[in-house]
Coordinates of C-alpha atoms in Angstrom, one line a residue:
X1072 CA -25.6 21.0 -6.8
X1073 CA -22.8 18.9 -7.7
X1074 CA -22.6 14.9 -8.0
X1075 CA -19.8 13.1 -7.6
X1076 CA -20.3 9.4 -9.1
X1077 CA -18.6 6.7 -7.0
X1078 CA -15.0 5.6 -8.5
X1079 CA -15.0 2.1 -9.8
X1080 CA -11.6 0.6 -9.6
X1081 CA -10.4 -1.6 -12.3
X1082 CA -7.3 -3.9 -13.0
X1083 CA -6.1 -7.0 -11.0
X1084 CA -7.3 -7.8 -7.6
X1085 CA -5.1 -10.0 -6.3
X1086 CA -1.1 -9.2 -6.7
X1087 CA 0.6 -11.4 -8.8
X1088 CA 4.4 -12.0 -8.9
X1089 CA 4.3 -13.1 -12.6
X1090 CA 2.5 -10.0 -13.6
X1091 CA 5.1 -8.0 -11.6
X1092 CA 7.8 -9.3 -9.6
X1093 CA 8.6 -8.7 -6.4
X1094 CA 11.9 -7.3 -7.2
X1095 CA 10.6 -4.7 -9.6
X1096 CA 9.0 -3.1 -6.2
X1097 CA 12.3 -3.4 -4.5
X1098 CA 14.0 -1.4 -7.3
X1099 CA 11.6 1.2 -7.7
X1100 CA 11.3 1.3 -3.4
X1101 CA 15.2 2.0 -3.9
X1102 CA 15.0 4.7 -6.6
X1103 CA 12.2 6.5 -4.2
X1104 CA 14.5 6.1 -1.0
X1105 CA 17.8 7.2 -2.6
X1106 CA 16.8 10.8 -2.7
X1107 CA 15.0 10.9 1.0
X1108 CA 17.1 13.9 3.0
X1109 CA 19.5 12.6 5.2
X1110 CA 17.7 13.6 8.2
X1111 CA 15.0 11.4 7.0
X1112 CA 14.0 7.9 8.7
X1113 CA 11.2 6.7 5.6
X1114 CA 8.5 7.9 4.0
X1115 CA 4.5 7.2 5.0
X1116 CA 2.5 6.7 1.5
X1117 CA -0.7 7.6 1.6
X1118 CA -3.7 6.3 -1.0
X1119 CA -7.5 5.8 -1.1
X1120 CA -9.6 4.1 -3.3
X1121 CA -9.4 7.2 -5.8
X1122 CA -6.0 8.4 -5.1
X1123 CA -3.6 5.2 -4.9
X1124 CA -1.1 5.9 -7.5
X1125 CA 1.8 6.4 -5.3
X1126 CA 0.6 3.8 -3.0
X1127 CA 0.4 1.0 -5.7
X1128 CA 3.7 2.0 -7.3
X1129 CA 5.3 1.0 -4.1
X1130 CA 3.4 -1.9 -3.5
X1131 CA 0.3 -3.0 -5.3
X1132 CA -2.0 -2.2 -3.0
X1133 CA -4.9 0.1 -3.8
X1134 CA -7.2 0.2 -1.0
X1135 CA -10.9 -1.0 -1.7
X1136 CA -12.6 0.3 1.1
X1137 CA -11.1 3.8 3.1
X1138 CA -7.3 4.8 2.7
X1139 CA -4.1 3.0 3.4
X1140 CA -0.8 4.1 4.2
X1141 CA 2.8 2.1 3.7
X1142 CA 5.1 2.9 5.9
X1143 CA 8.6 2.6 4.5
X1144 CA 11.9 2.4 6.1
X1145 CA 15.2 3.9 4.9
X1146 CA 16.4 0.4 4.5
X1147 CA 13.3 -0.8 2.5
X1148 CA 11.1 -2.2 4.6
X1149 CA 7.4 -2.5 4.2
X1150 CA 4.4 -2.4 6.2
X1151 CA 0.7 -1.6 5.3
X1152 CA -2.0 0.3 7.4
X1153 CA -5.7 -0.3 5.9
X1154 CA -9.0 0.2 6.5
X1155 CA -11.0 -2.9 7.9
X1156 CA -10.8 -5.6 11.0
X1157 CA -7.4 -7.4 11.7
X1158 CA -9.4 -10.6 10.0
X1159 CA -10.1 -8.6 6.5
X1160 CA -6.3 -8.2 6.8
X1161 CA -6.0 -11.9 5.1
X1162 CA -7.8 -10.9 2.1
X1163 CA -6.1 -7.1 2.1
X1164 CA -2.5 -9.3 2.3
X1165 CA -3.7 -10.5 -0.8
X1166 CA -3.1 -7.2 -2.9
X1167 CA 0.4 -6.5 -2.3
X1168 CA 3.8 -7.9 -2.0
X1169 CA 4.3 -6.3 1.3
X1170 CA 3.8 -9.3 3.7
X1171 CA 3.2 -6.9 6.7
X1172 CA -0.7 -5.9 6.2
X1173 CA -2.0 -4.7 9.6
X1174 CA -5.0 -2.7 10.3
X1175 CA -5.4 0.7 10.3
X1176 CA -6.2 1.6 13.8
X1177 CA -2.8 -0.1 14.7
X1178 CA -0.8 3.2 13.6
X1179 CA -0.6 5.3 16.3
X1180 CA 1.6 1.9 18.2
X1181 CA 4.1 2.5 15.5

């Protein structure tokens, strides 16, 4: 039998533009994007609440609950899928730059 303890996440809750500025997303957003394909439209980061590196090196977020994607455009725009009720989506906002937190269920529409 094998047990899996439950991951505790650690580090700032809230995102913090004097702890990381804004623009040092946008930079590293442009380094990611300038080696897409051509044929390429954006990318669709994935993370979970064990697994958020990528997600949280693009912006901040590191989903508390169930995963989250981002889905970015080839011209750098942001928008965030997670887990919870379009009013949780206040206190989600809260952990990323991104100003376009939405939830989950909404990603089939786009």
């Amino acid at each position: 039998m094998r047990v899996t303890q439950p991951a505790v996440l650690v580090g700032n809750y809230d995102w913090s533009e004097d702890l990381l500025p804004r623009a040092e997303y946008a930079a590293r957003l442009k380094q990611v994007l300038g080696k897409l394909d051509g044929g390429l439209s954006g990318l669709v980061i994935y993370g979970n609440k064990i697994d958020n590196a990528a997600l949280a090196y693009g912006s901040n977020f590191a989903p508390k609950i169930e995963s989250a994607i981002a889905l970015v455009t080839k011209d750098g725009k942001v928008r965030i899928h997670a887990a919870g009720s379009p009013q949780m989506m206040v206190n989600a906002g809260r952990l990323t730059w991104v100003e376009d937190v939405r939830p989950q269920r909404d990603v089939p529409k786009h």
